[in-house]
Amino acid sequence: MKKILVIGYVWPEPNSSAAGSHMMSILRLYKKQNWQVEFATPSQPTEHMIDLAEEGISSQSITLNCDSFDTYITQYQPDIVMFDRFMMEEQFGWRVEKNCPDALKILDTEDLQCLRQARHQALKADSELTQADLFSDLAKREIAAILRCDISLIISSFEMELLVDTFKVDASLLHHLPFMVDLEKCPVKTASFSDRKHFMTIGNFRHAPNWDVVLYLQKIWPLIRKQIPEAQLHIYGSYPPPKATALHNPKTGFIIKGWAEDAFSVMEESRICLAPIRFGAGIKGKLLDAMIMQTPSITTSLGSEGMHQEEPWPGAITDNITEFVESAVHFYNDEEAWLNAQQNSVSLLKARYDSQSLGPQLIIKITETEENLEQHRLNNFTGAMLKHHSMMSTKYMSQWIAAKNAHKRDEN
């Protein structure tokens, strides 16, 4: 039986974040292959974490910067190690290399953090994104982690192109893996236009782009409310801080709901999902959930990025605040337009997010890479160079000698 070790940044919370949901779809895919799957993380347990044991997945707490991990992984001897986000590869990748050099190394990027950070900086500076923003120290770390791994899972088609065209990463090291949706479990019919009311948005408040959406909606919502006085905006998300709950205002219909036990249920109750996303990366779980529950969404070009190409969007995409408001009001009031958007949801899910095709494609990529691992690594000279310690070891040896000499001088 093939043994998989997944080293997580946090315990998976599929009801709190798209990242948690995406992680669970990958873990379940591995289990479906009859592989032995263990999830290990240095993170503390959380109130919304999933019970992995119920999924048949074992779990282990591990410690950062501690040789106990070497003992643990030597005993476990995984065939595949998957890192959840590049920081975990930085922390544990060299230990995996030392103790299990033949294990296939996969990096699940979730989204490109360097892209999200660069866009955030540009937004704060009220400027266009530049190459200097993008080629940051964070980017150097993240791209280095991608190059050190055998396969990196990239969630967005936009990010695939960015890595290949701008960062010059060899395409053989990458695998495009959007959210995997089991279409057979998606509802064929959801609540009707007349049975739904109000607007909604959802997202983990600890995720900076989601908090920015809430702040931006403070500007947008009064303009929508002016045209639909009876409407409310329901804002859901885990871990709402006091600064978020302070925005709760029933008089204006700006309602901070906080944690949603069932994201699909609150999505289905709403007539429209609003997602005026101004920075970020990857693809957006809230917009996928909206498609699954056939709830039309109004978003930005950045919100829809990497989620569709030639397929029509199930709602509207605009970066102009006036057009955003007009679209929100139009789809809220016009049942025919709303029903057409619903149909676009169904088409888009089938075209891009079907787990029945995405899952096997990932397993094929893993199998083919494993079978040709020696040549695959020979072809990745830059990755091998980044694993080589000589450049950094001379720096640290020099610093150690300097510190030692300084200590001798102090003693004399």
Coordinates of N, CA, C and O in Angstrom, one line a residue, residues 146-300:
I146 N 8.8 25.8 -5.2 CA 8.2 25.1 -6.4 C 9.2 24.3 -7.1 O 9.1 23.2 -7.5
L147 N 10.4 24.9 -7.3 CA 11.5 24.3 -8.1 C 12.1 23.1 -7.4 O 12.6 22.2 -8.0
R148 N 12.1 23.2 -6.0 CA 12.6 22.1 -5.3 C 11.7 20.8 -5.2 O 12.2 19.7 -4.9
C149 N 10.4 21.0 -5.6 CA 9.5 19.9 -5.6 C 9.4 19.2 -6.9 O 9.7 19.8 -7.9
D150 N 8.9 18.0 -6.9 CA 8.7 17.3 -8.2 C 7.5 17.7 -8.9 O 7.5 17.7 -10.2
I151 N 6.4 18.0 -8.2 CA 5.2 18.5 -8.8 C 4.6 19.6 -7.9 O 4.6 19.4 -6.7
S152 N 4.1 20.7 -8.5 CA 3.4 21.7 -7.8 C 2.0 21.8 -8.3 O 1.8 21.9 -9.5
L153 N 1.0 21.7 -7.4 CA -0.4 21.8 -7.8 C -0.8 23.3 -7.9 O -0.7 24.0 -6.9
I154 N -1.2 23.7 -9.0 CA -1.6 25.1 -9.3 C -3.1 25.2 -9.5 O -3.6 24.6 -10.5
I155 N -3.8 26.0 -8.7 CA -5.2 26.0 -8.8 C -5.8 26.9 -9.9 O -6.9 26.6 -10.4
S156 N -5.1 27.8 -10.4 CA -5.6 28.8 -11.4 C -4.9 28.7 -12.7 O -3.6 28.7 -12.7
S157 N -5.6 28.8 -13.8 CA -5.0 28.8 -15.1 C -4.2 30.0 -15.3 O -3.1 30.0 -16.0
F158 N -4.6 31.1 -14.7 CA -3.8 32.4 -14.8 C -2.4 32.2 -14.1 O -1.4 32.6 -14.6
E159 N -2.4 31.5 -13.0 CA -1.2 31.3 -12.3 C -0.3 30.3 -13.0 O 1.0 30.5 -13.0
M160 N -0.9 29.4 -13.7 CA -0.1 28.5 -14.5 C 0.7 29.3 -15.6 O 1.9 29.1 -15.8
E161 N 0.0 30.2 -16.3 CA 0.6 31.0 -17.3 C 1.7 31.9 -16.7 O 2.8 32.1 -17.3
L162 N 1.4 32.5 -15.5 CA 2.3 33.4 -14.9 C 3.6 32.7 -14.5 O 4.7 33.2 -14.7
L163 N 3.5 31.5 -14.0 CA 4.7 30.7 -13.6 C 5.6 30.3 -14.8 O 6.8 30.4 -14.8
V164 N 4.9 29.9 -15.9 CA 5.6 29.5 -17.1 C 6.2 30.7 -17.8 O 7.4 30.7 -18.2
D165 N 5.4 31.7 -18.1 CA 5.8 32.8 -18.9 C 6.6 33.9 -18.2 O 7.5 34.4 -18.8
T166 N 6.3 34.2 -17.0 CA 7.0 35.3 -16.3 C 8.1 34.8 -15.4 O 9.2 35.3 -15.4
F167 N 7.8 33.7 -14.6 CA 8.9 33.2 -13.7 C 9.7 32.1 -14.4 O 10.6 31.6 -13.8
K168 N 9.3 31.7 -15.6 CA 10.1 30.7 -16.4 C 10.3 29.3 -15.7 O 11.3 28.7 -15.8
V169 N 9.2 28.9 -15.0 CA 9.2 27.6 -14.4 C 8.8 26.5 -15.5 O 7.9 26.8 -16.3
D170 N 9.6 25.4 -15.6 CA 9.3 24.4 -16.5 C 7.9 23.8 -16.3 O 7.6 23.4 -15.2
A171 N 7.1 23.8 -17.3 CA 5.7 23.3 -17.2 C 5.6 21.9 -16.7 O 4.6 21.5 -16.1
S172 N 6.7 21.1 -16.9 CA 6.6 19.7 -16.4 C 6.6 19.6 -14.9 O 6.2 18.5 -14.3
L173 N 7.0 20.7 -14.2 CA 6.9 20.7 -12.8 C 5.6 21.1 -12.2 O 5.4 21.1 -11.0
L174 N 4.7 21.5 -13.1 CA 3.4 22.1 -12.6 C 2.2 21.2 -13.1 O 2.3 20.5 -14.1
H175 N 1.2 21.2 -12.3 CA -0.1 20.5 -12.6 C -1.3 21.4 -12.3 O -1.4 21.8 -11.1
H176 N -2.1 21.7 -13.3 CA -3.2 22.6 -13.0 C -4.3 21.7 -12.4 O -4.8 20.8 -12.9
L177 N -4.7 22.1 -11.1 CA -5.7 21.4 -10.4 C -6.7 22.4 -9.8 O -6.5 22.9 -8.7
P178 N -7.8 22.7 -10.5 CA -8.8 23.6 -9.9 C -9.6 22.8 -8.8 O -9.3 21.7 -8.5
F179 N -10.5 23.5 -8.1 CA -11.4 22.8 -7.2 C -12.0 21.6 -7.8 O -12.5 21.7 -9.0
M180 N -12.1 20.5 -7.1 CA -12.7 19.3 -7.7 C -14.1 19.2 -7.1 O -14.3 19.1 -5.9
V181 N -15.1 19.2 -8.0 CA -16.5 19.1 -7.5 C -17.1 17.8 -8.0 O -17.0 17.4 -9.1
D182 N -17.7 17.1 -7.0 CA -18.5 15.8 -7.4 C -19.8 16.3 -7.9 O -20.7 16.6 -7.1
L183 N -20.0 16.3 -9.2 CA -21.2 16.8 -9.8 C -22.4 16.0 -9.5 O -23.5 16.5 -9.5
E184 N -22.2 14.7 -9.2 CA -23.3 13.8 -8.9 C -24.0 14.2 -7.6 O -25.1 13.9 -7.3
K185 N -23.2 14.9 -6.7 CA -23.7 15.3 -5.4 C -24.2 16.8 -5.4 O -24.8 17.2 -4.4
C186 N -24.1 17.4 -6.6 CA -24.6 18.8 -6.7 C -26.1 18.8 -6.8 O -26.6 17.9 -7.6
P187 N -26.8 19.7 -6.2 CA -28.3 19.7 -6.4 C -28.7 20.0 -7.8 O -28.1 20.9 -8.5
V188 N -29.6 19.2 -8.3 CA -30.1 19.5 -9.7 C -31.0 20.7 -9.7 O -31.0 21.6 -10.6
K189 N -31.8 20.9 -8.6 CA -32.7 22.0 -8.5 C -32.5 22.6 -7.1 O -32.3 21.9 -6.1
T190 N -32.4 24.0 -7.1 CA -32.3 24.7 -5.8 C -33.5 25.6 -5.6 O -34.4 25.7 -6.5
A191 N -33.5 26.3 -4.5 CA -34.6 27.2 -4.2 C -34.9 28.2 -5.4 O -34.0 28.7 -6.0
S192 N -36.1 28.5 -5.6 CA -36.6 29.3 -6.7 C -36.3 30.8 -6.5 O -35.9 31.2 -5.4
F193 N -36.4 31.6 -7.5 CA -36.2 33.0 -7.5 C -37.0 33.7 -6.4 O -36.6 34.4 -5.6
S194 N -38.3 33.3 -6.4 CA -39.3 33.9 -5.5 C -39.1 33.4 -4.0 O -39.5 34.2 -3.1
D195 N -38.5 32.3 -3.8 CA -38.2 31.8 -2.5 C -37.0 32.3 -1.9 O -36.7 32.0 -0.7
R196 N -36.2 33.0 -2.7 CA -34.9 33.6 -2.1 C -35.1 35.1 -1.9 O -35.9 35.7 -2.6
K197 N -34.3 35.6 -1.0 CA -34.2 37.1 -0.8 C -32.9 37.5 -0.3 O -32.1 36.6 0.3
H198 N -32.6 38.7 -0.4 CA -31.4 39.3 0.1 C -30.1 39.0 -0.6 O -30.1 38.1 -1.5
F199 N -29.0 39.7 -0.3 CA -27.7 39.5 -0.9 C -26.8 38.9 0.2 O -27.1 39.0 1.4
M200 N -25.7 38.3 -0.2 CA -24.8 37.7 0.7 C -23.4 37.7 0.2 O -23.1 37.8 -1.0
T201 N -22.4 37.5 1.1 CA -21.1 37.2 0.8 C -20.5 36.3 1.9 O -21.1 36.3 3.0
I202 N -19.5 35.6 1.7 CA -18.9 34.7 2.7 C -17.4 34.6 2.5 O -16.9 34.7 1.4
G203 N -16.7 34.4 3.6 CA -15.3 34.2 3.6 C -14.7 34.3 5.0 O -15.1 35.2 5.8
N204 N -13.6 33.5 5.2 CA -12.9 33.5 6.5 C -12.3 35.0 6.7 O -11.6 35.5 5.9
F205 N -12.7 35.5 7.8 CA -12.3 36.9 8.1 C -10.8 37.1 8.3 O -10.2 38.2 8.3
R206 N -10.1 35.9 8.6 CA -8.6 36.0 8.8 C -7.9 36.2 7.4 O -6.7 36.4 7.4
H207 N -8.6 36.0 6.3 CA -8.0 36.1 5.0 C -8.1 37.5 4.5 O -9.3 38.0 4.3
A208 N -7.0 38.2 4.4 CA -7.0 39.6 4.1 C -7.9 40.0 2.9 O -8.6 41.0 3.0
P209 N -7.9 39.3 1.8 CA -8.8 39.7 0.7 C -10.3 39.7 1.1 O -11.1 40.5 0.6
N210 N -10.7 38.8 2.0 CA -12.1 38.7 2.4 C -12.4 39.9 3.3 O -13.5 40.5 3.2
W211 N -11.5 40.3 4.1 CA -11.8 41.5 5.0 C -11.9 42.7 4.1 O -12.7 43.6 4.3
D212 N -11.0 42.8 3.1 CA -11.1 43.9 2.1 C -12.5 44.0 1.4 O -13.0 45.1 1.2
V213 N -13.0 42.8 1.1 CA -14.3 42.7 0.5 C -15.4 43.4 1.4 O -16.3 44.2 0.9
V214 N -15.3 43.0 2.7 CA -16.3 43.6 3.6 C -16.2 45.1 3.7 O -17.2 45.8 3.7
L215 N -15.0 45.6 3.7 CA -14.8 47.1 3.8 C -15.2 47.8 2.5 O -15.8 48.8 2.5
Y216 N -15.0 47.1 1.4 CA -15.4 47.7 0.1 C -16.9 47.7 0.0 O -17.5 48.6 -0.6
L217 N -17.6 46.6 0.5 CA -19.0 46.5 0.5 C -19.7 47.6 1.3 O -20.8 48.0 1.1
Q218 N -18.9 48.2 2.3 CA -19.4 49.3 3.0 C -19.7 50.5 2.1 O -20.6 51.3 2.3
K219 N -18.9 50.6 1.0 CA -19.1 51.7 0.0 C -20.2 51.4 -0.9 O -21.0 52.2 -1.4
I220 N -20.2 50.1 -1.3 CA -21.1 49.6 -2.4 C -22.6 49.5 -1.9 O -23.5 49.8 -2.6
W221 N -22.7 48.9 -0.7 CA -24.0 48.5 -0.2 C -25.0 49.7 -0.1 O -26.2 49.5 -0.6
P222 N -24.7 50.9 0.4 CA -25.7 51.9 0.4 C -26.3 52.3 -1.0 O -27.4 52.7 -1.1
L223 N -25.5 52.1 -2.0 CA -25.9 52.4 -3.4 C -26.9 51.3 -3.9 O -27.9 51.7 -4.6
I224 N -26.7 50.1 -3.5 CA -27.7 49.0 -3.8 C -29.0 49.2 -3.0 O -30.1 49.1 -3.5
R225 N -28.8 49.4 -1.7 CA -29.9 49.6 -0.7 C -30.8 50.7 -1.1 O -32.0 50.7 -0.9
K226 N -30.2 51.8 -1.7 CA -31.0 52.9 -2.1 C -32.1 52.5 -3.2 O -33.2 53.1 -3.2
Q227 N -31.7 51.5 -4.0 CA -32.6 51.1 -5.1 C -33.5 49.9 -4.6 O -34.6 49.7 -5.2
I228 N -33.1 49.2 -3.6 CA -33.9 48.1 -3.1 C -33.9 48.2 -1.6 O -33.2 47.5 -0.9
P229 N -34.8 49.1 -1.1 CA -34.8 49.5 0.3 C -35.0 48.3 1.3 O -34.6 48.3 2.4
E230 N -35.7 47.3 0.8 CA -36.1 46.2 1.7 C -35.0 45.1 1.8 O -35.1 44.2 2.6
A231 N -34.0 45.2 0.9 CA -33.0 44.2 0.8 C -32.0 44.3 2.0 O -31.7 45.4 2.6
Q232 N -31.4 43.1 2.3 CA -30.3 43.1 3.3 C -29.1 42.4 2.7 O -29.2 41.7 1.8
L233 N -27.9 42.8 3.3 CA -26.7 42.1 2.9 C -26.2 41.3 4.1 O -25.9 41.8 5.2
H234 N -26.2 40.0 3.9 CA -25.7 39.0 5.0 C -24.3 38.6 4.8 O -23.9 38.1 3.7
I235 N -23.4 38.9 5.7 CA -22.0 38.7 5.6 C -21.6 37.5 6.6 O -21.7 37.6 7.8
Y236 N -21.2 36.4 6.0 CA -20.8 35.2 6.7 C -19.3 35.0 6.7 O -18.7 35.4 5.7
G237 N -18.8 34.3 7.7 CA -17.4 34.0 7.7 C -16.9 33.6 9.1 O -17.5 34.0 10.1
S238 N -16.0 32.6 9.1 CA -15.4 32.2 10.4 C -14.5 33.2 10.9 O -13.9 34.0 10.2
Y239 N -14.3 33.2 12.2 CA -13.4 34.0 13.0 C -13.6 35.6 12.8 O -12.6 36.3 12.4
P240 N -14.8 36.1 12.9 CA -15.0 37.5 12.8 C -14.4 38.3 13.9 O -14.7 38.0 15.1
P241 N -13.5 39.2 13.7 CA -12.9 40.0 14.8 C -13.9 41.1 15.2 O -14.9 41.4 14.6
P242 N -13.6 41.7 16.4 CA -14.4 42.8 16.9 C -14.7 43.9 15.9 O -15.7 44.5 15.8
K243 N -13.6 44.2 15.1 CA -13.7 45.3 14.1 C -14.8 45.0 13.0 O -15.4 45.8 12.4
A244 N -15.0 43.7 12.8 CA -16.1 43.2 11.8 C -17.4 43.3 12.5 O -18.4 43.8 11.9
T245 N -17.6 42.7 13.7 CA -18.9 42.7 14.3 C -19.4 44.1 14.6 O -20.5 44.4 14.7
A246 N -18.4 45.1 14.8 CA -18.8 46.5 15.0 C -19.5 47.1 13.8 O -20.2 48.1 13.9
L247 N -19.3 46.5 12.6 CA -20.0 47.0 11.4 C -21.4 46.5 11.3 O -22.2 47.0 10.4
H248 N -21.9 45.6 12.1 CA -23.3 45.1 12.1 C -24.2 46.3 12.3 O -24.2 47.0 13.3
N249 N -25.1 46.4 11.3 CA -26.1 47.6 11.4 C -27.4 47.2 10.8 O -27.6 47.3 9.6
P250 N -28.4 46.6 11.6 CA -29.7 46.2 11.1 C -30.4 47.4 10.4 O -31.2 47.1 9.5
K251 N -30.2 48.6 10.8 CA -30.9 49.8 10.2 C -30.6 49.9 8.8 O -31.5 50.2 8.0
T252 N -29.4 49.7 8.4 CA -29.0 49.8 7.0 C -29.0 48.5 6.2 O -28.7 48.4 5.0
G253 N -29.3 47.4 7.0 CA -29.4 46.1 6.3 C -28.0 45.5 6.1 O -27.9 44.5 5.4
F254 N -27.0 46.0 6.8 CA -25.6 45.5 6.7 C -25.4 44.5 7.9 O -25.1 45.0 9.0
I255 N -25.6 43.2 7.7 CA -25.8 42.3 8.7 C -24.5 41.4 8.8 O -24.3 40.6 7.9
I256 N -23.8 41.4 9.9 CA -22.6 40.5 10.1 C -23.2 39.3 10.8 O -23.5 39.3 11.9
K257 N -23.2 38.2 10.0 CA -23.7 36.9 10.5 C -22.7 36.0 11.2 O -23.0 35.2 12.0
G258 N -21.4 36.2 10.7 CA -20.3 35.3 11.3 C -20.3 33.9 10.7 O -20.7 33.7 9.6
W259 N -19.9 33.0 11.6 CA -19.8 31.6 11.2 C -21.1 31.0 10.7 O -22.1 31.1 11.2
A260 N -21.0 30.3 9.5 CA -22.1 29.6 8.9 C -21.9 28.1 9.1 O -20.9 27.6 8.5
E261 N -22.7 27.4 9.7 CA -22.6 26.0 9.9 C -22.6 25.3 8.6 O -21.9 24.3 8.4
D262 N -23.5 25.8 7.7 CA -23.6 25.2 6.3 C -23.6 26.3 5.3 O -24.5 27.0 5.1
A263 N -22.4 26.4 4.6 CA -22.2 27.5 3.6 C -23.2 27.3 2.5 O -23.7 28.3 1.9
F264 N -23.5 26.1 2.1 CA -24.4 25.9 0.9 C -25.8 26.3 1.3 O -26.5 26.9 0.4
S265 N -26.2 26.1 2.5 CA -27.6 26.4 2.9 C -27.8 27.9 2.9 O -28.8 28.4 2.3
V266 N -26.8 28.7 3.4 CA -27.0 30.2 3.4 C -26.8 30.7 2.0 O -27.4 31.8 1.7
M267 N -26.0 30.1 1.2 CA -25.9 30.5 -0.2 C -27.2 30.3 -1.0 O -27.6 31.1 -1.8
E268 N -27.9 29.2 -0.7 CA -29.1 28.9 -1.4 C -30.3 29.8 -1.0 O -31.2 30.1 -1.8
E269 N -30.2 30.3 0.3 CA -31.3 31.2 0.8 C -31.2 32.5 0.1 O -32.2 33.3 0.0
S270 N -30.0 32.9 -0.4 CA -29.8 34.2 -0.9 C -30.1 34.3 -2.4 O -29.9 33.3 -3.1
R271 N -30.5 35.5 -2.9 CA -30.7 35.6 -4.3 C -29.5 35.9 -5.1 O -29.3 35.4 -6.2
I272 N -28.6 36.7 -4.5 CA -27.4 37.1 -5.2 C -26.2 37.0 -4.2 O -26.2 37.4 -3.1
C273 N -25.0 36.5 -4.8 CA -23.7 36.6 -4.0 C -22.9 37.7 -4.6 O -22.7 37.9 -5.8
L274 N -22.5 38.6 -3.6 CA -21.6 39.7 -4.0 C -20.2 39.4 -3.6 O -19.9 39.0 -2.5
A275 N -19.3 39.6 -4.6 CA -17.9 39.3 -4.3 C -17.0 40.4 -5.0 O -16.3 40.1 -6.0
P276 N -17.0 41.6 -4.5 CA -16.2 42.7 -5.1 C -14.7 42.6 -4.7 O -14.2 43.3 -3.9
I277 N -14.0 41.6 -5.2 CA -12.6 41.2 -4.8 C -11.6 42.1 -5.5 O -11.6 42.2 -6.7
R278 N -10.8 42.8 -4.7 CA -9.9 43.8 -5.3 C -8.4 43.3 -5.3 O -7.6 43.9 -6.0
F279 N -8.1 42.3 -4.5 CA -6.8 41.7 -4.6 C -6.9 40.2 -4.1 O -7.9 39.8 -3.6
G280 N -5.8 39.5 -4.4 CA -5.9 38.1 -4.1 C -5.2 37.2 -5.2 O -4.6 37.8 -6.1
A281 N -5.4 35.9 -5.1 CA -4.8 35.0 -6.0 C -5.6 33.7 -6.0 O -6.6 33.6 -5.3
G282 N -5.2 32.8 -6.8 CA -5.9 31.5 -6.9 C -7.3 31.7 -7.5 O -7.5 32.5 -8.3
I283 N -8.2 30.8 -7.1 CA -9.6 30.9 -7.5 C -10.5 30.9 -6.3 O -10.1 30.5 -5.2
K284 N -11.7 31.5 -6.4 CA -12.5 31.8 -5.2 C -13.5 30.8 -4.8 O -14.5 30.5 -5.6
G285 N -13.4 30.2 -3.6 CA -14.3 29.2 -3.2 C -15.7 29.7 -3.1 O -16.7 29.0 -3.4
K286 N -15.9 31.0 -2.7 CA -17.3 31.5 -2.5 C -18.0 31.5 -3.9 O -19.2 31.3 -3.9
L287 N -17.3 31.8 -4.9 CA -17.9 31.8 -6.3 C -18.2 30.4 -6.8 O -19.2 30.2 -7.5
L288 N -17.4 29.5 -6.4 CA -17.7 28.1 -6.8 C -18.9 27.6 -6.0 O -19.8 27.0 -6.6
D289 N -19.0 27.9 -4.7 CA -20.1 27.5 -3.9 C -21.4 28.1 -4.5 O -22.5 27.5 -4.5
A290 N -21.3 29.4 -5.0 CA -22.4 30.0 -5.6 C -22.9 29.3 -6.8 O -24.1 29.0 -7.0
M291 N -21.9 28.8 -7.6 CA -22.3 28.0 -8.8 C -23.0 26.7 -8.4 O -24.0 26.3 -9.0
I292 N -22.4 26.0 -7.4 CA -23.0 24.8 -7.0 C -24.5 24.9 -6.5 O -25.3 24.1 -6.8
M293 N -24.8 26.0 -5.8 CA -26.1 26.3 -5.3 C -26.9 27.1 -6.3 O -28.0 27.6 -6.0
Q294 N -26.4 27.4 -7.5 CA -27.1 28.1 -8.6 C -27.5 29.5 -8.1 O -28.6 29.9 -8.4
T295 N -26.6 30.1 -7.4 CA -26.8 31.5 -7.0 C -26.0 32.4 -7.8 O -24.8 32.4 -7.8
P296 N -26.6 33.3 -8.7 CA -25.8 34.2 -9.5 C -24.9 35.1 -8.7 O -25.2 35.4 -7.5
S297 N -23.7 35.4 -9.2 CA -22.8 36.2 -8.5 C -22.3 37.4 -9.3 O -22.3 37.4 -10.5
I298 N -22.1 38.5 -8.5 CA -21.5 39.7 -9.1 C -20.1 39.9 -8.6 O -19.9 39.9 -7.4
T299 N -19.1 39.9 -9.5 CA -17.7 39.9 -9.0 C -16.9 40.8 -9.9 O -17.4 41.5 -10.8
T300 N -15.6 40.8 -9.6 CA -14.7 41.6 -10.4 C -13.9 40.7 -11.4 O -14.0 39.5 -11.3

